[in-house]
PDB file of C-alpha atoms and ligand atoms in Angstrom:
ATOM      1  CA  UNK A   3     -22.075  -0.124  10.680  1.00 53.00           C
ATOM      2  CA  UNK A   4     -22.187   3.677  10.133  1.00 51.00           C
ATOM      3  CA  UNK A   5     -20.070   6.602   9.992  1.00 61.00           C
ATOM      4  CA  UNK A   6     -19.970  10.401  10.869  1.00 54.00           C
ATOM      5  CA  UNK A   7     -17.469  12.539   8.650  1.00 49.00           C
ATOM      6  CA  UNK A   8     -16.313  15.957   9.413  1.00 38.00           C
ATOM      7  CA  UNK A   9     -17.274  18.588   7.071  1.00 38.00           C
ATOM      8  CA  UNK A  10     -15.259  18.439   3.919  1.00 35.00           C
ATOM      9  CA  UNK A  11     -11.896  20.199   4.587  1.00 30.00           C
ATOM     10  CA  UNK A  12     -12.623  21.312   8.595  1.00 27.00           C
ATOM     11  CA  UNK A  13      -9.056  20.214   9.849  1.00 25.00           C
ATOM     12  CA  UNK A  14      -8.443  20.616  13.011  1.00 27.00           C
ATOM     13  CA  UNK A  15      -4.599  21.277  12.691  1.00 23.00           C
ATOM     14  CA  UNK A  16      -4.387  21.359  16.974  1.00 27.00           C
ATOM     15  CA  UNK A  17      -5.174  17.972  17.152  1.00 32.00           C
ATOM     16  CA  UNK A  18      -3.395  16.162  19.431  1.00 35.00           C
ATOM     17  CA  UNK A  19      -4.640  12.895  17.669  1.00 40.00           C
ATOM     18  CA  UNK A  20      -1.959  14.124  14.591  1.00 36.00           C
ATOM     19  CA  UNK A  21       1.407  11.810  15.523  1.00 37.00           C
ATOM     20  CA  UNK A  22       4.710  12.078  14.011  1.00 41.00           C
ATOM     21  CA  UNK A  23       6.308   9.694  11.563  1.00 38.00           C
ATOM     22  CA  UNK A  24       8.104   6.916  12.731  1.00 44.00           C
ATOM     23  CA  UNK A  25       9.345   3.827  10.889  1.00 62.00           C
ATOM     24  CA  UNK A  26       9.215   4.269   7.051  1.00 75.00           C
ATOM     25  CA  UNK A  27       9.983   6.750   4.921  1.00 81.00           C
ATOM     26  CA  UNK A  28       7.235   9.390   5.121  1.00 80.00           C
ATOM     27  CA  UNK A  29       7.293  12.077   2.557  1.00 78.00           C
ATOM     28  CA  UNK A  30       8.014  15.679   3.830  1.00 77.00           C
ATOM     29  CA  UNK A  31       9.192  18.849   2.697  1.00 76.00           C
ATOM     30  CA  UNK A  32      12.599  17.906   2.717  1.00 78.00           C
ATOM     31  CA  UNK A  33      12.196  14.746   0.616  1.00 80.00           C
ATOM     32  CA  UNK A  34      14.182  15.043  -2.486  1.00 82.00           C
ATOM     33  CA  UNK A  35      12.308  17.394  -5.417  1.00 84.00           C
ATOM     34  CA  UNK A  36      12.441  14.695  -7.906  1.00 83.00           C
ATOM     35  CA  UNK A  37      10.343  12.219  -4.967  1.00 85.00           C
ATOM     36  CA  UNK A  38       7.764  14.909  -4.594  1.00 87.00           C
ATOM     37  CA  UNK A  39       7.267  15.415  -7.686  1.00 90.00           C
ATOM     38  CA  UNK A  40       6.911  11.885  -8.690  1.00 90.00           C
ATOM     39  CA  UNK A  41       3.996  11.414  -6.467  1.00 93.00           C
ATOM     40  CA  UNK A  42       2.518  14.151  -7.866  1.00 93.00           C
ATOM     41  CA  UNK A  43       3.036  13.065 -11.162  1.00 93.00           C
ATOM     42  CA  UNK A  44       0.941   9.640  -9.620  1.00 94.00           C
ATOM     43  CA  UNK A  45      -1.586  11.534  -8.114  1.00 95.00           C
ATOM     44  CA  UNK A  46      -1.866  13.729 -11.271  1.00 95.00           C
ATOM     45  CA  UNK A  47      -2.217  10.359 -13.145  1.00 94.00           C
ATOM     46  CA  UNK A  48      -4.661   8.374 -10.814  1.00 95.00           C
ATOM     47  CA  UNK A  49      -7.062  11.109 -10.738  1.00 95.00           C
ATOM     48  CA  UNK A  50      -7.254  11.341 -14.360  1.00 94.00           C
ATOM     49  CA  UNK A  51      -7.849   7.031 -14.064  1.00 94.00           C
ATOM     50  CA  UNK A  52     -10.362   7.603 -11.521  1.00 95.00           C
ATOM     51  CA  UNK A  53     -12.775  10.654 -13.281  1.00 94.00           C
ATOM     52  CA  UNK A  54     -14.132   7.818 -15.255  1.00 92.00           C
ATOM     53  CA  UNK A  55     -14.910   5.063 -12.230  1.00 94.00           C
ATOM     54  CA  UNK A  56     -17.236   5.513  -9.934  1.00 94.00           C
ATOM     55  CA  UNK A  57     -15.497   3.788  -7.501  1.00 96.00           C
ATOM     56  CA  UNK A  58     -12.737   5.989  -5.722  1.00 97.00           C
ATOM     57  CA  UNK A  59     -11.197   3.294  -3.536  1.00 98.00           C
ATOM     58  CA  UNK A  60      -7.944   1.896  -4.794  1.00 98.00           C
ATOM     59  CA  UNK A  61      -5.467  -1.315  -3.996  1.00 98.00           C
ATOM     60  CA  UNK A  62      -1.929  -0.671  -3.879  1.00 98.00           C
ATOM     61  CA  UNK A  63      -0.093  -3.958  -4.681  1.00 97.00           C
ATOM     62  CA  UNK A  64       2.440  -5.413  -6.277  1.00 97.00           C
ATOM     63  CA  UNK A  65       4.286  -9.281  -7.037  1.00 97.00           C
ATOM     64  CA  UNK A  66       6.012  -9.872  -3.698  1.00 97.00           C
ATOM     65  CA  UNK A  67       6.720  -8.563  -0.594  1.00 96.00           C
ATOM     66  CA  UNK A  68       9.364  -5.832   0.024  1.00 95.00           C
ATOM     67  CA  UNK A  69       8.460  -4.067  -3.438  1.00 95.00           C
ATOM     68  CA  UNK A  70       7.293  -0.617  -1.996  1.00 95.00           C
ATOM     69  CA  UNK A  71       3.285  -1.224  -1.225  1.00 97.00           C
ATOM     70  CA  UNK A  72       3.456  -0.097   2.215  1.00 97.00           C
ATOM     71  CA  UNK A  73       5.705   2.863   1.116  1.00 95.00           C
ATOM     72  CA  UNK A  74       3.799   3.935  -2.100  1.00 96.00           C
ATOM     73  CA  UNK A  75       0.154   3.517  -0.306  1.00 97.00           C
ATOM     74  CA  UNK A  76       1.226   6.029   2.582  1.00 96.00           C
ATOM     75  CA  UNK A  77       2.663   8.665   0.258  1.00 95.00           C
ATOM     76  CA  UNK A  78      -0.047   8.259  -2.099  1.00 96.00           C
ATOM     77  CA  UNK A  79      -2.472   8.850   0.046  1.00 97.00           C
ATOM     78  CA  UNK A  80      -0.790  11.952   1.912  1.00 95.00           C
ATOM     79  CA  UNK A  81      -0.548  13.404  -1.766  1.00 96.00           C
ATOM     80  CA  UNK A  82      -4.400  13.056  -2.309  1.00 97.00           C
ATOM     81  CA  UNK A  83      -5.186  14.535   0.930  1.00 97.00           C
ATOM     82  CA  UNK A  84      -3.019  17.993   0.340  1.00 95.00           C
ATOM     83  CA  UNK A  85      -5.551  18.731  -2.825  1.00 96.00           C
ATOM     84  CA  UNK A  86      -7.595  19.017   0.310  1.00 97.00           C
ATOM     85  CA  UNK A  87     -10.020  15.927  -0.817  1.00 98.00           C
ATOM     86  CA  UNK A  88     -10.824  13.763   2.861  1.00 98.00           C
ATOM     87  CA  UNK A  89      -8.926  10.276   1.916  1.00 98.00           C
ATOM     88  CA  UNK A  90      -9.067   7.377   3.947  1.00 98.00           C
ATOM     89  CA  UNK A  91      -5.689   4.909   3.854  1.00 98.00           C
ATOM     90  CA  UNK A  92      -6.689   1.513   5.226  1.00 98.00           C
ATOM     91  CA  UNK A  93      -3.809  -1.302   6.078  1.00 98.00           C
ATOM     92  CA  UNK A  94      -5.246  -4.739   3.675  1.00 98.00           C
ATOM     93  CA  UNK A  95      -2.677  -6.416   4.425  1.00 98.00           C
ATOM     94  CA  UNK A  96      -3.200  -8.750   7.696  1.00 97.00           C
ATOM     95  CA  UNK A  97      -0.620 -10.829   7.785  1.00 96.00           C
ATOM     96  CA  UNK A  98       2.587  -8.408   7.501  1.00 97.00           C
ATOM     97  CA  UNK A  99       1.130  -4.793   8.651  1.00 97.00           C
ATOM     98  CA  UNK A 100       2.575  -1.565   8.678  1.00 97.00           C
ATOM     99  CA  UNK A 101       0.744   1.349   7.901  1.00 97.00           C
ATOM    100  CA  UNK A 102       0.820   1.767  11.936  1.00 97.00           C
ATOM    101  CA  UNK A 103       4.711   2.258  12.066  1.00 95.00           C
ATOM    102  CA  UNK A 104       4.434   5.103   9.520  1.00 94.00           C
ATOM    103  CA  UNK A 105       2.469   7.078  11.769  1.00 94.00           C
ATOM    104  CA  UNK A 106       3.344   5.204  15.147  1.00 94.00           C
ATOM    105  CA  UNK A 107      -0.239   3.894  15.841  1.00 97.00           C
ATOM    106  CA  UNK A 108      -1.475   1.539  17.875  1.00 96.00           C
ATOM    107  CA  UNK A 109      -2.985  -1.815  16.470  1.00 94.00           C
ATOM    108  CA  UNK A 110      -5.140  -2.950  19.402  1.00 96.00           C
ATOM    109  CA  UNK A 111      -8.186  -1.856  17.268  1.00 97.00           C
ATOM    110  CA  UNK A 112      -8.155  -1.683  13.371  1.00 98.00           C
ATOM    111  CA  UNK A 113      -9.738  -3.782  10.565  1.00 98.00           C
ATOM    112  CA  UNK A 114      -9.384  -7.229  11.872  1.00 98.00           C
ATOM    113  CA  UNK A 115     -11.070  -5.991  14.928  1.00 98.00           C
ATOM    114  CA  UNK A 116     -13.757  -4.375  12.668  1.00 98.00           C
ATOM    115  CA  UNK A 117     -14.643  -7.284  10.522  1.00 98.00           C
ATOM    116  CA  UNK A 118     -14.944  -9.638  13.716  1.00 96.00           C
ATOM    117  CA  UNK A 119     -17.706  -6.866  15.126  1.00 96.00           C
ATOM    118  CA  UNK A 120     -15.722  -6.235  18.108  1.00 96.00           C
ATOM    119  CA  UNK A 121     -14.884  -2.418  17.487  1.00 97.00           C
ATOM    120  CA  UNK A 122     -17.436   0.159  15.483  1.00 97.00           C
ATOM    121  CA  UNK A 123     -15.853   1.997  12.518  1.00 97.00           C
ATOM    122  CA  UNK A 124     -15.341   5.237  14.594  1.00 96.00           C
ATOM    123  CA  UNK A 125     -13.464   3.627  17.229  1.00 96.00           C
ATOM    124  CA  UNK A 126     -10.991   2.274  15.052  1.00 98.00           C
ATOM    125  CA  UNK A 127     -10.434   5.484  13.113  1.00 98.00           C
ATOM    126  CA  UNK A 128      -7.719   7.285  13.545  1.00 98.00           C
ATOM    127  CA  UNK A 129      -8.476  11.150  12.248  1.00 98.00           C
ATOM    128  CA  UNK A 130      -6.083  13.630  10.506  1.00 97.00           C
ATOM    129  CA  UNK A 131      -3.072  11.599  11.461  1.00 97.00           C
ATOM    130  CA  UNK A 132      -2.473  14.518   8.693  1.00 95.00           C
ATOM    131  CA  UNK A 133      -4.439  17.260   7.348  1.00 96.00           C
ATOM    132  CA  UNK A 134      -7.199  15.757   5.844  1.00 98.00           C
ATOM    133  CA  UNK A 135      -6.303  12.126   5.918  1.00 98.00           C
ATOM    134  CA  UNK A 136      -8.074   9.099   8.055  1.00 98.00           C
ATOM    135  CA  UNK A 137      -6.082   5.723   8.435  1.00 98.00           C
ATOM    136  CA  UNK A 138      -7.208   2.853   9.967  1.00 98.00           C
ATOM    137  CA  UNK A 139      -4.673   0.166  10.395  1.00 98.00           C
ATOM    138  CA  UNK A 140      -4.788  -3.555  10.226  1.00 98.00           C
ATOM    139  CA  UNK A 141      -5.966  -4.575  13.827  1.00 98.00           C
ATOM    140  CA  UNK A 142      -4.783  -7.677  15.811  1.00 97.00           C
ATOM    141  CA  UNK A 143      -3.487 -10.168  13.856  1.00 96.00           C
ATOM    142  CA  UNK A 144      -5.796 -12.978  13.304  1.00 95.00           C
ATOM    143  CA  UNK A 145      -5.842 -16.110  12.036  1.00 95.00           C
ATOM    144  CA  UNK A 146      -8.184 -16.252   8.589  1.00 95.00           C
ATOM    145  CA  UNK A 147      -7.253 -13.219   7.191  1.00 96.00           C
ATOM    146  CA  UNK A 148      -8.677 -13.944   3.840  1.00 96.00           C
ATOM    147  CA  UNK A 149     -12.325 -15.097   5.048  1.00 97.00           C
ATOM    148  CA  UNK A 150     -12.381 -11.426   6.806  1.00 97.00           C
ATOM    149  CA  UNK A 151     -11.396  -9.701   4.108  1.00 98.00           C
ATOM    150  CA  UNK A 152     -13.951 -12.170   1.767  1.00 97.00           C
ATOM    151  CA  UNK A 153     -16.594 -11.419   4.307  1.00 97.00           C
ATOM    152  CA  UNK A 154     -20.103  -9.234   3.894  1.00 97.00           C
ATOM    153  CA  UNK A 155     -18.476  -7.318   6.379  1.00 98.00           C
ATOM    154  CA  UNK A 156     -15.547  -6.140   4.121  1.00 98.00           C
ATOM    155  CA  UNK A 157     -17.945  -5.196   1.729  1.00 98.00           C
ATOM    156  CA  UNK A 158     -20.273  -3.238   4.263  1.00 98.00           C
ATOM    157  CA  UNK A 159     -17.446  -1.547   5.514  1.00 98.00           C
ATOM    158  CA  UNK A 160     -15.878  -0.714   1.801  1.00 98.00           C
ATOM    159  CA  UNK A 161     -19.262   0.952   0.462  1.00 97.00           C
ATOM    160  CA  UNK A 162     -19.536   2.881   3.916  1.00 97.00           C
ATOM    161  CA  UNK A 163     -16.113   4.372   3.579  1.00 98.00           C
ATOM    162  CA  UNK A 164     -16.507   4.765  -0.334  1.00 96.00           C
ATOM    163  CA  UNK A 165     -19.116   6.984   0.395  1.00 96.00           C
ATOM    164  CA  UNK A 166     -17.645   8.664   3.549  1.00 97.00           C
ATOM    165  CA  UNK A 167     -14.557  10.021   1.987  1.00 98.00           C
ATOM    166  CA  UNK A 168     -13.208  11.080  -1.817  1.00 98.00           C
ATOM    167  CA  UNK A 169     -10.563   8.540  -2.063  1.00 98.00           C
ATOM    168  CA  UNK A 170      -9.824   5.541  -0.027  1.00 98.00           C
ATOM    169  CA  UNK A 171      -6.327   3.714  -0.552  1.00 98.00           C
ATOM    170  CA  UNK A 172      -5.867   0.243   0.386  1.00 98.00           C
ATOM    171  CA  UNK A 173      -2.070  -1.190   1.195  1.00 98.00           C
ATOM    172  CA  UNK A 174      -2.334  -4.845   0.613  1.00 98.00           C
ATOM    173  CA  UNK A 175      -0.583  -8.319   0.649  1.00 97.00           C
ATOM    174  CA  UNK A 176       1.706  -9.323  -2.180  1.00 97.00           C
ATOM    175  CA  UNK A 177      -0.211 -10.962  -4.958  1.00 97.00           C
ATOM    176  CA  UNK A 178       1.961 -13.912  -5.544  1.00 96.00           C
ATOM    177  CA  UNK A 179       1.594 -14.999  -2.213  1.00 96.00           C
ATOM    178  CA  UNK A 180      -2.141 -14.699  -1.238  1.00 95.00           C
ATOM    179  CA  UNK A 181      -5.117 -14.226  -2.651  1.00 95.00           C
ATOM    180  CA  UNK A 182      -6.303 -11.188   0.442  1.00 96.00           C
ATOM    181  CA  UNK A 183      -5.476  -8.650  -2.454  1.00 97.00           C
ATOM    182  CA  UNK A 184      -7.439  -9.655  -5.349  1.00 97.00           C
ATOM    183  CA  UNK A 185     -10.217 -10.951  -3.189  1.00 96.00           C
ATOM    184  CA  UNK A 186     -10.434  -6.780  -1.810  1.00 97.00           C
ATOM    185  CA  UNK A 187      -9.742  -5.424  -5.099  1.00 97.00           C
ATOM    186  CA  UNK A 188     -12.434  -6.824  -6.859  1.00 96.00           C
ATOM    187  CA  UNK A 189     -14.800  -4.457  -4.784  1.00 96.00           C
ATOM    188  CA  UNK A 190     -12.581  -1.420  -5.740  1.00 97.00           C
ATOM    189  CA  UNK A 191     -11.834   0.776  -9.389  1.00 97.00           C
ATOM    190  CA  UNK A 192      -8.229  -1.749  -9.214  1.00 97.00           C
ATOM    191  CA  UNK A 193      -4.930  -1.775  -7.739  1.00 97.00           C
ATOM    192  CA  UNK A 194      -1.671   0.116  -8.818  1.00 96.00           C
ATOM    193  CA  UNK A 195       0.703  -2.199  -9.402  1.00 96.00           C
ATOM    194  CA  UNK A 196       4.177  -1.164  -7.864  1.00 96.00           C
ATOM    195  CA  UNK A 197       7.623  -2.958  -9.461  1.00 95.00           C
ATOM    196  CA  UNK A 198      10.663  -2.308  -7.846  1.00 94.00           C
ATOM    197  CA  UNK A 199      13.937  -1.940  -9.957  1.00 90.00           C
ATOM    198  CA  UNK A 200      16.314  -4.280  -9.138  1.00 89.00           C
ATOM    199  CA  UNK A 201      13.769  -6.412  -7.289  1.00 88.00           C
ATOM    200  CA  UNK A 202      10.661  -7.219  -9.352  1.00 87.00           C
ATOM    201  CA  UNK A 203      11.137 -10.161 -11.647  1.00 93.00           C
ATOM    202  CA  UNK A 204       9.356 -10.332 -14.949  1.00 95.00           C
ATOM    203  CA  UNK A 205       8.090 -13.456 -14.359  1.00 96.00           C
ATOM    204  CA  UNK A 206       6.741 -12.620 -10.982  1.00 96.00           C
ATOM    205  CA  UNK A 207       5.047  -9.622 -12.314  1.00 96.00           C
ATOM    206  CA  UNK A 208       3.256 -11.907 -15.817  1.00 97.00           C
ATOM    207  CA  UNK A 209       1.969 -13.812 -12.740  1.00 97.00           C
ATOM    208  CA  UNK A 210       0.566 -11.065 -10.574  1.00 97.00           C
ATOM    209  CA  UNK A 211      -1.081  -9.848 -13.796  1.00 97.00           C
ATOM    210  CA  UNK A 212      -2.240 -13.005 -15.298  1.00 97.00           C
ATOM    211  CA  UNK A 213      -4.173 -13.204 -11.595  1.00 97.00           C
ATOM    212  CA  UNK A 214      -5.257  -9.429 -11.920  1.00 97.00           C
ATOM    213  CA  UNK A 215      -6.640 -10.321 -15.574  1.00 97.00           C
ATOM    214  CA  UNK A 216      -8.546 -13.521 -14.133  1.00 97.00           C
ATOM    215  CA  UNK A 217     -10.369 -11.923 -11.417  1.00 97.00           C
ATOM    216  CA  UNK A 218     -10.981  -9.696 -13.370  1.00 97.00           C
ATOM    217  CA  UNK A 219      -9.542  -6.563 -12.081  1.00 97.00           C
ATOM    218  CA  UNK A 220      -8.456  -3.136 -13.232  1.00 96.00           C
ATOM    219  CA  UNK A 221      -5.035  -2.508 -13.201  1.00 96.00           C
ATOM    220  CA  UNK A 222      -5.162   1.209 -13.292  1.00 95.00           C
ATOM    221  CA  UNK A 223      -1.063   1.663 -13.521  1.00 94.00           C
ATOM    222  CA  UNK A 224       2.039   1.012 -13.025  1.00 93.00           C
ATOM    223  CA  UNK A 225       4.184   2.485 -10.428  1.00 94.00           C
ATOM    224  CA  UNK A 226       8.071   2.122 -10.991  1.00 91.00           C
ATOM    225  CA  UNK A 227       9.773   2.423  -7.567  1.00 90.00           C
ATOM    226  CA  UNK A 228      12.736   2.641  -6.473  1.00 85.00           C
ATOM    227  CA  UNK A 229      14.223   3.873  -9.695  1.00 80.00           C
ATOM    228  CA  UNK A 230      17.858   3.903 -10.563  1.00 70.00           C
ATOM    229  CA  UNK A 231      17.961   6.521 -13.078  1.00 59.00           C
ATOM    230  CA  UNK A 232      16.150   9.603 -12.652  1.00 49.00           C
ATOM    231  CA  UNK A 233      16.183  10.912 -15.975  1.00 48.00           C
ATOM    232  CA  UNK A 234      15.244   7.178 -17.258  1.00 44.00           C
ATOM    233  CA  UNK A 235      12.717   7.899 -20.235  1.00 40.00           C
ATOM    234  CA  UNK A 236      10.582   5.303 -17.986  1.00 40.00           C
ATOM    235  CA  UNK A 237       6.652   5.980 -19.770  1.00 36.00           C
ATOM    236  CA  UNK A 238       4.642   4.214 -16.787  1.00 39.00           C
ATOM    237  CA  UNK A 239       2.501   5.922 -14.025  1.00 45.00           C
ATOM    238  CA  UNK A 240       5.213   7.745 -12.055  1.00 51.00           C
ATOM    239  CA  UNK A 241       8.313   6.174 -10.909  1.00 55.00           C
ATOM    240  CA  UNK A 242      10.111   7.766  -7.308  1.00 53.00           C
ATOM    241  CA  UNK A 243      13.357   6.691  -5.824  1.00 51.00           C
ATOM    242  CA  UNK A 244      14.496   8.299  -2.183  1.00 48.00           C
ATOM    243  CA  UNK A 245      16.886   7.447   0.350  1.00 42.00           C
ATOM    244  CA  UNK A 246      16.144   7.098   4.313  1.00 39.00           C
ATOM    245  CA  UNK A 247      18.804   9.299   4.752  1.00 34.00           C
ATOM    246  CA  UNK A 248      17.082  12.247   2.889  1.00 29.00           C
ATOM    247  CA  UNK A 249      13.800  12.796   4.218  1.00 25.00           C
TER     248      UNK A 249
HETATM  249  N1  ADP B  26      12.001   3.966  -3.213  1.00 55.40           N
HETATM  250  C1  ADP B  26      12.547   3.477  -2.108  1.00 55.40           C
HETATM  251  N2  ADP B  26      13.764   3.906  -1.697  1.00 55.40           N
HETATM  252  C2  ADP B  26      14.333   3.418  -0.587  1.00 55.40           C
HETATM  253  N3  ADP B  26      13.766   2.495   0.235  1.00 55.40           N
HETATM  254  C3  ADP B  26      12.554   2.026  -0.126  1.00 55.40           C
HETATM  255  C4  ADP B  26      11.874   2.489  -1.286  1.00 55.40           C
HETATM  256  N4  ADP B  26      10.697   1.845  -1.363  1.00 55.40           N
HETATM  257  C5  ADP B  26      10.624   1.014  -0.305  1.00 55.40           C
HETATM  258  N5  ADP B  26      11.739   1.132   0.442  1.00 55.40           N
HETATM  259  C6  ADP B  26      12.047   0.364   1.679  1.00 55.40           C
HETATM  260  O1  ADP B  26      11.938  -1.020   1.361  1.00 55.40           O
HETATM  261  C7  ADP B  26      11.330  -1.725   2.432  1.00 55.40           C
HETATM  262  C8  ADP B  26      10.073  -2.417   1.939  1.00 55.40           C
HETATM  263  O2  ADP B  26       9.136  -1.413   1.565  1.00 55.40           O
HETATM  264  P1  ADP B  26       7.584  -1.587   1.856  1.00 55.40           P
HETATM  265  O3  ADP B  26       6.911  -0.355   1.386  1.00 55.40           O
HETATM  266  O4  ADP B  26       7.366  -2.000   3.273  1.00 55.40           O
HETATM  267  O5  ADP B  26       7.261  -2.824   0.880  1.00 55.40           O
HETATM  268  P2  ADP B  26       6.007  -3.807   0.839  1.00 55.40           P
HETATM  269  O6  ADP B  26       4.872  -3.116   1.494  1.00 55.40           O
HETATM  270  O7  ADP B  26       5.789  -4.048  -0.621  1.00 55.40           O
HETATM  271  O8  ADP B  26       6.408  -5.064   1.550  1.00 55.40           O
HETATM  272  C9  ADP B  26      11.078  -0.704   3.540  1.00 55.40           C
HETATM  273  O9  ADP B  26      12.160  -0.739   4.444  1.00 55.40           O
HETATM  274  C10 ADP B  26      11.047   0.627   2.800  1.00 55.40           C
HETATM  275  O10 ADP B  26      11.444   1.703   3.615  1.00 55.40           O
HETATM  276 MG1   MG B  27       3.644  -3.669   3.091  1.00 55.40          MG
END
């Protein structure tokens, strides 16, 4: 597998590959202040975590499903790509995906169809679906998820995009519920772990860390979403709420 990479920050900003947002809630510049900020307080605070790794690739995951992966990984990554760095977002998660709605995509070729050697990297990539930022989403679903993502393959394809770009996020299945998160993370610097107010349970999250801690993963922070209070004295990596109806 190989890959060609435009020149560090050439954009081509009359792409016609560039697509508008669709399902999801896709930071703009009418998102609330306090939401852009947040994420910048995250990026601010990942970069710091990541000057010391060598590895630039991160997992976004959290407990369960519905906690704000999908959410957090997309915004995350559009953050990291207007410092102007080339960042790669690539949909982990086979069995529920949705990095494609974000950015209405198609999923006839992505990382399932990767892994199986059906489609080279470059025709599954999707370039500058914003400035500076690659995605690449899940692919046809298929059945053994977690054997693709365990495969040589995966871990071909992770140290050819680790070198290709300066950041690659990962959105990935809910740690309680499969292993496809761990297994990926363990070839990464670690996830960011994402809690939900109102939703995460504490017990759910001792368990998504107590499997973190026995693969022996990096969790490089904690991202509080969906907060309640926006003046909360909340110490963790960055914590966002928004609503659909403002952005
Ligand atoms: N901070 C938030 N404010 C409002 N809605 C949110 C927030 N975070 C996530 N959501 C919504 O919650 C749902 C689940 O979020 P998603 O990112 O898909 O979670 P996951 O990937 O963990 O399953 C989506 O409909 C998403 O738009
Ligand atoms: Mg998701």
């Amino acid at each position: 597998m190989s890959i060609t990479k435009p020149a560090k920050n050439v954009v081509d900003f009359t792409s016609t590959k560039r697509r508008k947002p669709a399902d999801g809630i896709l930071l703009n510049e009418s998102a609330p202040f306090h939401v852009r900020e947040a994420f910048k307080t995250i990026r601010t605070n990942l970069l710091f975590t990541l000057a010391t790794k060598t590895s630039k690739t991160v997992v976004v995951a959290s407990a369960m499903p519905n906690e704000g992966k999908s959410t957090t990984s997309v915004n995350l990554a559009m953050v990291l790509a207007q410092t102007g760095a080339q960042v790669l977002l690539m949909d982990c998660d086979l069995r529920k995906p949705s990095v494609h709605q974000f950015f209405k995509l198609p999923t006839n070729k992505g990382l399932t169809s990767i892994l199986c050697g059906i489609d080279k990297i470059e025709d599954a990539l999707h370039e500058n679906v914003a400035p500076n930022l690659d995605v690449i989403t899940a692919g046809p679903l298929s059945p053994n998820p977690s054997e693709l993502l365990g495969s040589t393959r995966m871990s071909d394809l992770l140290a050819i995009v680790q070198k290709a770009y300066d950041y690659v996020v990962l959105d990935a299945s809910p740690l309680n519920i499969v292993s496809d998160a761990i297994i990926v993370a363990k070839q990464t610097a670690g996830v960011l772990l994402v809690i939900r107010h109102g939703s995460s349970r504490h017990d759910q999250l001792k368990k998504a860390i107590e499997s973190c801690e026995f693969a022996e993963v990096n969790i490089l922070g904690v991202i509080f979403n969906d907060s309640r209070t926006v003046n909360t004295n909340f110490y963790g990596y960055g914590h966002y709420k928004y609503s659909k109806d403002s952005v």
